[in-house]
CSV table of C-alpha atoms and ligand atoms in Angstrom, one decimal:
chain,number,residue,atom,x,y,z
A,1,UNK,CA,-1.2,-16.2,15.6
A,2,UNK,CA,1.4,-18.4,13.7
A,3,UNK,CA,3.9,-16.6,11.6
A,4,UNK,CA,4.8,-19.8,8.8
A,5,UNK,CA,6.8,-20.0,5.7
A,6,UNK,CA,4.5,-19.8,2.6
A,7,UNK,CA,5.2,-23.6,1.6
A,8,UNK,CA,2.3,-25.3,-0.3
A,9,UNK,CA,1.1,-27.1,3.0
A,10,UNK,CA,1.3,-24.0,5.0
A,11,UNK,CA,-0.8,-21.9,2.3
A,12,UNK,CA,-3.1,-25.1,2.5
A,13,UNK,CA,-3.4,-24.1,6.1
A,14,UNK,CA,-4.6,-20.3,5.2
A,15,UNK,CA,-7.0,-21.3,3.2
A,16,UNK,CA,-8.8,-23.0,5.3
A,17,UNK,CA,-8.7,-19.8,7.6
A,18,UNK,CA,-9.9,-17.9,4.7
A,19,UNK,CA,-12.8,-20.3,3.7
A,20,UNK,CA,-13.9,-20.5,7.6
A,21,UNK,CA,-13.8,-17.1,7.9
A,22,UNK,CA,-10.8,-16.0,9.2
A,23,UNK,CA,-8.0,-13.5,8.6
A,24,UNK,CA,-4.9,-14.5,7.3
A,25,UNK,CA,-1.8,-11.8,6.4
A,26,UNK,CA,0.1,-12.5,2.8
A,27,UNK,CA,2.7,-10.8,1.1
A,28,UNK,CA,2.3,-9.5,-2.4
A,29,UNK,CA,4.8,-7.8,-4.7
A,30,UNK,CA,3.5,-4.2,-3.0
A,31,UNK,CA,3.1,-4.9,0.6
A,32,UNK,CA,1.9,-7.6,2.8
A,33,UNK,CA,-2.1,-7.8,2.5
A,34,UNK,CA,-4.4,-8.6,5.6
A,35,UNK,CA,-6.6,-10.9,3.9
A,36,UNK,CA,-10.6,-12.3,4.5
A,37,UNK,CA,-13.0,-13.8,2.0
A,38,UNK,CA,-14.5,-11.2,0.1
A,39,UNK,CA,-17.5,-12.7,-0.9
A,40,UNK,CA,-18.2,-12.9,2.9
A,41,UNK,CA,-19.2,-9.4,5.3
A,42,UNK,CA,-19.0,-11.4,8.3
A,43,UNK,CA,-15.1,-12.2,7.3
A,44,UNK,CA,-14.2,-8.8,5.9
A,45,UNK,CA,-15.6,-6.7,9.0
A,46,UNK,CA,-13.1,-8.7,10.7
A,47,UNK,CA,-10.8,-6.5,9.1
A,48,UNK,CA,-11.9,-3.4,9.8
A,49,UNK,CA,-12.2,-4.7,13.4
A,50,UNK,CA,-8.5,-5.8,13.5
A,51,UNK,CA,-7.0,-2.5,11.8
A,52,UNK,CA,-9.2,-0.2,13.8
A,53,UNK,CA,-9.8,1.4,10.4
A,54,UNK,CA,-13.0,3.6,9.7
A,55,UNK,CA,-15.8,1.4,7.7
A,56,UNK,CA,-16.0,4.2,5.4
A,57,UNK,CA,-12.7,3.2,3.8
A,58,UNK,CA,-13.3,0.8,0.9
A,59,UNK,CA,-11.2,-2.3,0.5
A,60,UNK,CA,-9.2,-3.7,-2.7
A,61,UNK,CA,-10.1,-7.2,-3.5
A,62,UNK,CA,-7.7,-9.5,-5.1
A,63,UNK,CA,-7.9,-11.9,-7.8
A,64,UNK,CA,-5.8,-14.7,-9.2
A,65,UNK,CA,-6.8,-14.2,-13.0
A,66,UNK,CA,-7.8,-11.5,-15.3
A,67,UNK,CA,-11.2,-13.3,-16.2
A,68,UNK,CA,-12.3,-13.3,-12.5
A,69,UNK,CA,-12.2,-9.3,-13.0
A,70,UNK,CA,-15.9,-9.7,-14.8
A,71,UNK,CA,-17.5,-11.6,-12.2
A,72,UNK,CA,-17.2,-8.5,-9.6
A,73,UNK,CA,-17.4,-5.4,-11.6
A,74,UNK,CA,-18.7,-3.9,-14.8
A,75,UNK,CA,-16.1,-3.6,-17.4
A,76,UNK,CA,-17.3,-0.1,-18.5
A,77,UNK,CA,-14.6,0.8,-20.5
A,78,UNK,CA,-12.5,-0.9,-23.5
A,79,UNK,CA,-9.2,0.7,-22.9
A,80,UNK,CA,-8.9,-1.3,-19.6
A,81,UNK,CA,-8.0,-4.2,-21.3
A,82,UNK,CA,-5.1,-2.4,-22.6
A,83,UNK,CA,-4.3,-2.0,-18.9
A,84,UNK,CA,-4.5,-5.8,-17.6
A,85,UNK,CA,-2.7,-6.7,-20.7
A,86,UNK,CA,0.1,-4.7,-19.6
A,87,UNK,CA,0.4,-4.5,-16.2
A,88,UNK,CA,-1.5,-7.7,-14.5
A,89,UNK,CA,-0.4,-9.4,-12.6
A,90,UNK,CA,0.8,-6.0,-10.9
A,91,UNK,CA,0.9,-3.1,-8.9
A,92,UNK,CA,-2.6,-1.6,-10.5
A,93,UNK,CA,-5.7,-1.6,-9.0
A,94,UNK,CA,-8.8,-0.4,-11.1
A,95,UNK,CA,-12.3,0.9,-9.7
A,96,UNK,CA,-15.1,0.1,-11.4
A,97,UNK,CA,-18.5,0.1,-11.3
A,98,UNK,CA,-19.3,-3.2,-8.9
A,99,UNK,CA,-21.9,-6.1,-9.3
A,100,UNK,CA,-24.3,-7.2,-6.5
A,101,UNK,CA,-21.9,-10.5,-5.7
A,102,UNK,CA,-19.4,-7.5,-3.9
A,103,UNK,CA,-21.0,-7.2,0.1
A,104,UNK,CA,-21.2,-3.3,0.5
A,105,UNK,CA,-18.7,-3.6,3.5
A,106,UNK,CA,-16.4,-4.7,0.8
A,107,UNK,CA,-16.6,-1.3,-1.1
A,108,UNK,CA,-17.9,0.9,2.1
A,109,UNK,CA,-21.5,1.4,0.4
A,110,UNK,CA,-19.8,2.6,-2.7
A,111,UNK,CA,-21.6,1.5,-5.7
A,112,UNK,CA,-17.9,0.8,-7.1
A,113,UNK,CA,-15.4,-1.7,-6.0
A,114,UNK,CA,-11.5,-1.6,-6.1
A,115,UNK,CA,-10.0,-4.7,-7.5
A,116,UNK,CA,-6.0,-5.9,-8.4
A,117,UNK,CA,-4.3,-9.0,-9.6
A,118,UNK,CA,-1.1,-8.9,-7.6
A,119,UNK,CA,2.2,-10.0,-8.4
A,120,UNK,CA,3.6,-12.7,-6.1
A,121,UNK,CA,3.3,-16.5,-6.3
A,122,UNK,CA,1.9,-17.1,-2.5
A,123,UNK,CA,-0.3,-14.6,-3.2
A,124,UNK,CA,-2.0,-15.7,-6.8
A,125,UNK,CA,-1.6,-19.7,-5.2
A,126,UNK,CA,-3.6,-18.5,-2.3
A,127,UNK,CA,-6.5,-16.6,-3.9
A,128,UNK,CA,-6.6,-19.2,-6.9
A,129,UNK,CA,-7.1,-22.4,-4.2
A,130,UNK,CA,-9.6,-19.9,-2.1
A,131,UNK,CA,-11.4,-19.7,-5.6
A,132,UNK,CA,-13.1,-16.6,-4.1
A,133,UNK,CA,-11.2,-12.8,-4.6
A,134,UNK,CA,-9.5,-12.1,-1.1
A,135,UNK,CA,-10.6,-8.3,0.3
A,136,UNK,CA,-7.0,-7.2,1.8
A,137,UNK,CA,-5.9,-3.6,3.0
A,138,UNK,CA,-2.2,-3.1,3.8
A,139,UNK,CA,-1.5,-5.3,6.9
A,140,UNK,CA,-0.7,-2.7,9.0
A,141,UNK,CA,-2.5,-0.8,12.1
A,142,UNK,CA,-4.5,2.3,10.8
A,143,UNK,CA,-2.6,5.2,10.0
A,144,UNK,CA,0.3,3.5,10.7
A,145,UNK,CA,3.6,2.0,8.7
A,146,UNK,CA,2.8,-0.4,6.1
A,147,UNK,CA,4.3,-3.3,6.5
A,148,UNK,CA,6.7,-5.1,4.0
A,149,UNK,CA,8.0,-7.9,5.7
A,150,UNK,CA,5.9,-10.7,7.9
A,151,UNK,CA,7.3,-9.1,11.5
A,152,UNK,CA,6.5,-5.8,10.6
A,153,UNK,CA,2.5,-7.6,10.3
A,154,UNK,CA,2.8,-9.4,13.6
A,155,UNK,CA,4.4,-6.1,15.7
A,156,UNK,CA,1.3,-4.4,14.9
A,157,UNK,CA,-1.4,-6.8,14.6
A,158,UNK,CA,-0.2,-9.7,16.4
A,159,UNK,CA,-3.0,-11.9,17.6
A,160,UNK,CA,-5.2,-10.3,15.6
A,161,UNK,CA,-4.8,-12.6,12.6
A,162,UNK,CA,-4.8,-16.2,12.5
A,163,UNK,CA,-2.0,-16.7,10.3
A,164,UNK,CA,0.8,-15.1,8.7
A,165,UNK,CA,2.3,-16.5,5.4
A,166,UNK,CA,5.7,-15.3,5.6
A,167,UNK,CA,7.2,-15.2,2.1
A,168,UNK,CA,9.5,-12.8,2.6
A,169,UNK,CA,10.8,-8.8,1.9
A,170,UNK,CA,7.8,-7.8,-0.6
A,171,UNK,CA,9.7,-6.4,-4.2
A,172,UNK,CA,7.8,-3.1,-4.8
A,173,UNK,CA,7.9,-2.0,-1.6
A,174,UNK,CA,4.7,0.4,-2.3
A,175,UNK,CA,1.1,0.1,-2.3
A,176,UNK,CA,-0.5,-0.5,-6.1
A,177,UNK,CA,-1.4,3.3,-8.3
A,178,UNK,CA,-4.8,3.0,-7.9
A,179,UNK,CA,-7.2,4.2,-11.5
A,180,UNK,CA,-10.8,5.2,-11.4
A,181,UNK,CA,-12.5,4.1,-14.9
A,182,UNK,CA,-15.4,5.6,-16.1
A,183,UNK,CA,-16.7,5.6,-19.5
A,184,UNK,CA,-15.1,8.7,-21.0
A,185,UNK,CA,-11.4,8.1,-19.2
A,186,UNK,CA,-9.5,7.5,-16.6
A,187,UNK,CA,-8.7,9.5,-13.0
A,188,UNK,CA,-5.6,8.6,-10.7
A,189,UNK,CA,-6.9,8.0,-7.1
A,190,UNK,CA,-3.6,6.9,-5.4
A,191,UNK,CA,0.4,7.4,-7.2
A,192,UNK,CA,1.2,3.9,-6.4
A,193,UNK,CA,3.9,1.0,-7.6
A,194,UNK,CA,3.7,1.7,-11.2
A,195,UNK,CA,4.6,5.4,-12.1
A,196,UNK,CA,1.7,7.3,-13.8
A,197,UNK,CA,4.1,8.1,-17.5
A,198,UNK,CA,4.0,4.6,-17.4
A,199,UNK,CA,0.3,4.3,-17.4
A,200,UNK,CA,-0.3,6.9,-19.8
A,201,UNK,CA,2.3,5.5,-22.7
A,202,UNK,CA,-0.3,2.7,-22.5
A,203,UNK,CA,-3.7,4.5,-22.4
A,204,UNK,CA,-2.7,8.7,-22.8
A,205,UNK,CA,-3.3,11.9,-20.5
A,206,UNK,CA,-4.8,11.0,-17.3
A,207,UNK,CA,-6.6,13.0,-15.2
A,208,UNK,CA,-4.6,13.3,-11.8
A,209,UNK,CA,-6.8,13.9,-8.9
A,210,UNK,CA,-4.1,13.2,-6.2
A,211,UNK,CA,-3.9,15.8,-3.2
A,212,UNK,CA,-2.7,15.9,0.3
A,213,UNK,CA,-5.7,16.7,1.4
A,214,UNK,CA,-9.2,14.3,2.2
A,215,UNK,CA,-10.0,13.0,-1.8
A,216,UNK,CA,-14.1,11.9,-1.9
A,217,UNK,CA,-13.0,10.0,-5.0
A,218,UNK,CA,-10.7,8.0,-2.4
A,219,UNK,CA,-11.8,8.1,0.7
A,220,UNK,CA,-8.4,6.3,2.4
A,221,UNK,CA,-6.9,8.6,1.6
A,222,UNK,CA,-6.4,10.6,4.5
A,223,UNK,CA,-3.9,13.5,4.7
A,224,UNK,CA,-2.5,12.2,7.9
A,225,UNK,CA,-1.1,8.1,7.0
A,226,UNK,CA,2.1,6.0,6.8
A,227,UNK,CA,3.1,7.7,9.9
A,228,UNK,CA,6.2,6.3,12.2
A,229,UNK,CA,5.5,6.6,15.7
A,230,UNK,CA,8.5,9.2,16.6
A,231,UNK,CA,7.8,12.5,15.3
A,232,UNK,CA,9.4,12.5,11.3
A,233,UNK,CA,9.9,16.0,9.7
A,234,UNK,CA,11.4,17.3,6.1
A,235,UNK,CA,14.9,18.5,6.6
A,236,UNK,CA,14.3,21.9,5.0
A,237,UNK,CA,10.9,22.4,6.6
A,238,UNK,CA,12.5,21.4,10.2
A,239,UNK,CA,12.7,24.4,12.8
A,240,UNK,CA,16.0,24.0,14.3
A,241,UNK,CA,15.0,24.2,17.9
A,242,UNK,CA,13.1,21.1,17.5
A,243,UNK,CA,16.5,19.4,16.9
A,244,UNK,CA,18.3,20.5,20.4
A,245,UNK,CA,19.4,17.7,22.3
A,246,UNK,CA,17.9,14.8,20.3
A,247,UNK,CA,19.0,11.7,18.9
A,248,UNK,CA,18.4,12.3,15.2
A,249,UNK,CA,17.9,9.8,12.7
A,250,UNK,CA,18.5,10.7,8.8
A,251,UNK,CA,16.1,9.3,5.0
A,252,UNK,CA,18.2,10.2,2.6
A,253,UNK,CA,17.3,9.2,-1.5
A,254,UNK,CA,20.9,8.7,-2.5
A,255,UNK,CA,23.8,10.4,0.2
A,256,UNK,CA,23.7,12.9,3.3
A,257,UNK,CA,24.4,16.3,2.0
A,258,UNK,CA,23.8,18.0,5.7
A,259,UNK,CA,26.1,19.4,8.1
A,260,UNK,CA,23.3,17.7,11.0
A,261,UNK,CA,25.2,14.9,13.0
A,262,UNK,CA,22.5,12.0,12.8
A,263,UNK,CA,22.9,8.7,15.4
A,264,UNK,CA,21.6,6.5,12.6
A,265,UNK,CA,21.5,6.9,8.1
A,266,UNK,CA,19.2,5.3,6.3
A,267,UNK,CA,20.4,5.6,2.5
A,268,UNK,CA,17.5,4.7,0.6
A,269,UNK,CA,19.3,4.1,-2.9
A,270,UNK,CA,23.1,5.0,-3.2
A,271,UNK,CA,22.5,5.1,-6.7
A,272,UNK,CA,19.5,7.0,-6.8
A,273,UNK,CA,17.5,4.3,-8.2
A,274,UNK,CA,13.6,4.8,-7.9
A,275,UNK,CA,12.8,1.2,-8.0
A,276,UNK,CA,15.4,0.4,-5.0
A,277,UNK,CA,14.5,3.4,-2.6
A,278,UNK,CA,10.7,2.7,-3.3
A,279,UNK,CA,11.3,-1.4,-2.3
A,280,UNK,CA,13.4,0.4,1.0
A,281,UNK,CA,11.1,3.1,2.3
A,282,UNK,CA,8.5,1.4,4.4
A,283,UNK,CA,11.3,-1.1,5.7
A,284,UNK,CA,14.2,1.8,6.7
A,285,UNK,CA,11.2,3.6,8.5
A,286,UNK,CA,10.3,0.5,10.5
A,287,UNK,CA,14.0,0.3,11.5
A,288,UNK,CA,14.0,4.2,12.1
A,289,UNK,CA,11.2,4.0,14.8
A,290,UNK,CA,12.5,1.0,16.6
A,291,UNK,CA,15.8,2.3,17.0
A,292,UNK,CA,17.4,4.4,19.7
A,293,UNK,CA,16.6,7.8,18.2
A,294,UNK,CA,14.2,10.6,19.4
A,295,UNK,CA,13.3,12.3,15.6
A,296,UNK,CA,13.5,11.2,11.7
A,297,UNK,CA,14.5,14.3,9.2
A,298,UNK,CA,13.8,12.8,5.7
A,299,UNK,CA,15.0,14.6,2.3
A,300,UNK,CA,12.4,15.2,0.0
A,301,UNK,CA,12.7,12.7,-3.1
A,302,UNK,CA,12.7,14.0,-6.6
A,303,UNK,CA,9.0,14.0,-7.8
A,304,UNK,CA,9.3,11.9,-11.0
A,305,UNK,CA,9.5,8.3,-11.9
A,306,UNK,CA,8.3,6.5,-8.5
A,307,UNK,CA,9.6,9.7,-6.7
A,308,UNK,CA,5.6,10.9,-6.9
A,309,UNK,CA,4.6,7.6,-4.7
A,310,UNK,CA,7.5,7.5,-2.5
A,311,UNK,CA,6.9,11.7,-1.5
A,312,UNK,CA,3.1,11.0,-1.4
A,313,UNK,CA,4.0,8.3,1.3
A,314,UNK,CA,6.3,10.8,3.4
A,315,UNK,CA,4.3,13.8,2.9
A,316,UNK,CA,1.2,12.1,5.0
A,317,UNK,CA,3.8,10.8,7.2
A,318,UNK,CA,5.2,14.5,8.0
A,319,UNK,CA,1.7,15.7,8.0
A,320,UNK,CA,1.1,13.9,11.2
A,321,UNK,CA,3.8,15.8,13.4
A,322,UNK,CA,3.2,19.0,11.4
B,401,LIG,O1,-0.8,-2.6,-3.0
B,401,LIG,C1,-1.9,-2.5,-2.5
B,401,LIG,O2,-2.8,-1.8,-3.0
B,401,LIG,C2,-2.1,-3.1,-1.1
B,401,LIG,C3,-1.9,-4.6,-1.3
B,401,LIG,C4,-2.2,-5.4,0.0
B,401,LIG,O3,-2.7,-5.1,-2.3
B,401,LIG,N1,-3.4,-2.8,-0.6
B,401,LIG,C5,-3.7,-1.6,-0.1
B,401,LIG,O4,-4.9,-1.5,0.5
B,401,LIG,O5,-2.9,-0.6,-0.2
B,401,LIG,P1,-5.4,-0.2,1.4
B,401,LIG,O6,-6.7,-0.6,1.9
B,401,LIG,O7,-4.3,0.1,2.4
B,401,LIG,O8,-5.6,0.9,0.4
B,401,LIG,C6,-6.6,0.8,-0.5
B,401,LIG,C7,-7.0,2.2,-1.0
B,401,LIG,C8,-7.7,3.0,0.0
B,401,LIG,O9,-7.1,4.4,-0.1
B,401,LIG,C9,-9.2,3.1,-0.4
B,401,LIG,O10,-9.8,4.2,-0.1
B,401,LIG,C10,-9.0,2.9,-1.9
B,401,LIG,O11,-8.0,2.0,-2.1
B,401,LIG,N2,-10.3,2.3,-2.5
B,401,LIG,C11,-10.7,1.0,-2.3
B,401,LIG,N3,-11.9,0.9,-2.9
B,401,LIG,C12,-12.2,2.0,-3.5
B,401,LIG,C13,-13.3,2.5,-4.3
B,401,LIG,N4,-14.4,1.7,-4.6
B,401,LIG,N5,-13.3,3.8,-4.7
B,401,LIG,C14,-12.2,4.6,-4.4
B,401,LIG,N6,-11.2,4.2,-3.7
B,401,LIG,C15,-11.2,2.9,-3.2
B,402,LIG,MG1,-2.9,1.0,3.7
């Protein structure tokens, strides 16, 4: 595995991993993507392979310009132009109905397929010179933190990938909201990168399917995800005797408020900014684990604005050590 700077030569150098059949880790504006030809089953079980993540879990695939979009799925609805127009290249992904150039690994044997347009120049330079759309999950080991930076990719997968374009701490921070179409609306699947009022000023009420729980609609997403590997609990869910003799570490959205006397603070936006604690969650919980501590207490985040993504995120993270 080579971790390299995402020059033009060096993106020259993924491509030809991606048009041999090879897997090559990228950043986008949400997090770094673990990328294969999408066109090609033989590349994209690679992936499955090197995240240890169950083939039933569908893949996004990524593409370089909004006209691509046709080539790969039905567009089975006119409102979802009103949705590229707005918000691609961005944190959106759309499921629609797929056509037979999408391998059924691609979309697990759904008959739809998950597609985005990210936001990041290594990213669009990549997939445009590939000239097929690149299937990518979050570059991370299943169930585990998603990565936002290029170490974060090669502490869990390592020599697993062939290369890793490092371009640096990824902007959004969280995976893209993810929109079912069909032809009489639109369902969330996933609170994502974009907040949901933002998505409904543009196309009205959406239906909101979201749970903790196992979502058929979705089938990644699994109640139990994003999880650090020390044990990471709410602060007011946390039974105290949990705490005794432990090296705590705190999540806090803007400042500590507890009495609790914490070896480490992450402050996740002093000035309670969504957009900034969002772009810090996934990073500060990377640092969390790998330092000296024996617990994580998080706050819970206000649920509005990109508070609904960031407490998705930490609520299937929690779940694990519940
Ligand atoms: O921001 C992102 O979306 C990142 C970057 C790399 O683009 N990717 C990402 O991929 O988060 P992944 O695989 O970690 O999450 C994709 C989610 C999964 O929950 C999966 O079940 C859902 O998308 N998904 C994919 N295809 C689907 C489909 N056809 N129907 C329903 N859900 C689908
Ligand atoms: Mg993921």
């Amino acid at each position: 595995m080579q971790i390299l700077r995402a020059t033009k030569t060096n993106i020259n150098k993924a491509v030809e991993v991606i048009k041999n059949g090879g897997l090559v880790a990228f950043p986008t504006e949400t997090v770094y993507g673990l990328g294969a030809d999408g066109l090609n089953p033989i590349a994209v079980a690679k992936i499955f392979e090197a995240k240890n993540r169950p083939t039933f879990n569908p893949l996004i695939l990524h593409i370089s310009s909004p006209e691509y979009l046709d080539k790969i799925a039905q567009i089975n609805n006119d409102k979802v132009n009103l949705l590229i127009e707005k918000f691609w290249p961005g944190p959106l992904t759309l499921v629609m109905p797929k056509k037979d150039i999408v391998p059924k690994i691609v979309t697990a044997g759904n008959d739809t397929v998950a597609v985005r347009m990210p936001n990041n120049k290594v990213a669009l330079e990549l997939i445009d010179r590939c000239e097929v759309p690149i299937a990518a999950p979050s570059a991370n080991v299943f169930g585990r933190l998603s990565p936002t930076t290029a170490s974060h990719v090669s502490e869990q997968l390592g020599e697993k990938v062939n290369i890793i374009l490092d371009g640096g701490k990824t902007t959004i921070g969280l995976e893209s909201t993810i929109i079912k179409v069909n032809d009489e609306g639109f369902v969330l699947l996933r609170h994502g990168g974009i907040p949901i009022e933002e998505i409904q000023k543009v196309v009205g009420k959406i239906n909101q399917k979201v749970n903790e729980n196992n979502n058929p609609q979705s089938p990644g997403q699994l109640p139990f995800h994003y999880s650090p590997c020390i044990p990471i609990y709410f602060i007011d869910e946390v039974n105290e005797s949990k705490l005794k003799n432990k090296k705590l570490g705190g999540l806090f959205f803007s400042k500590d408020k507890t009495n609790f006397h914490f070896s480490t603070i992450k402050i996740l936006s002093p000035t309670g900014n969504y957009y900034e604690a969002a772009a810090n969650l996934f990073l500060y919980l990377h640092e969390l684990e790998s330092s000296n501590i024996d617990l994580i207490l998080a706050e819970k985040i206000p649920e509005e604005n990109l508070g609904k993504a960031i407490m998705d995120r930490l609520k299937r993270s929690v779940n694990k050590y519940k």
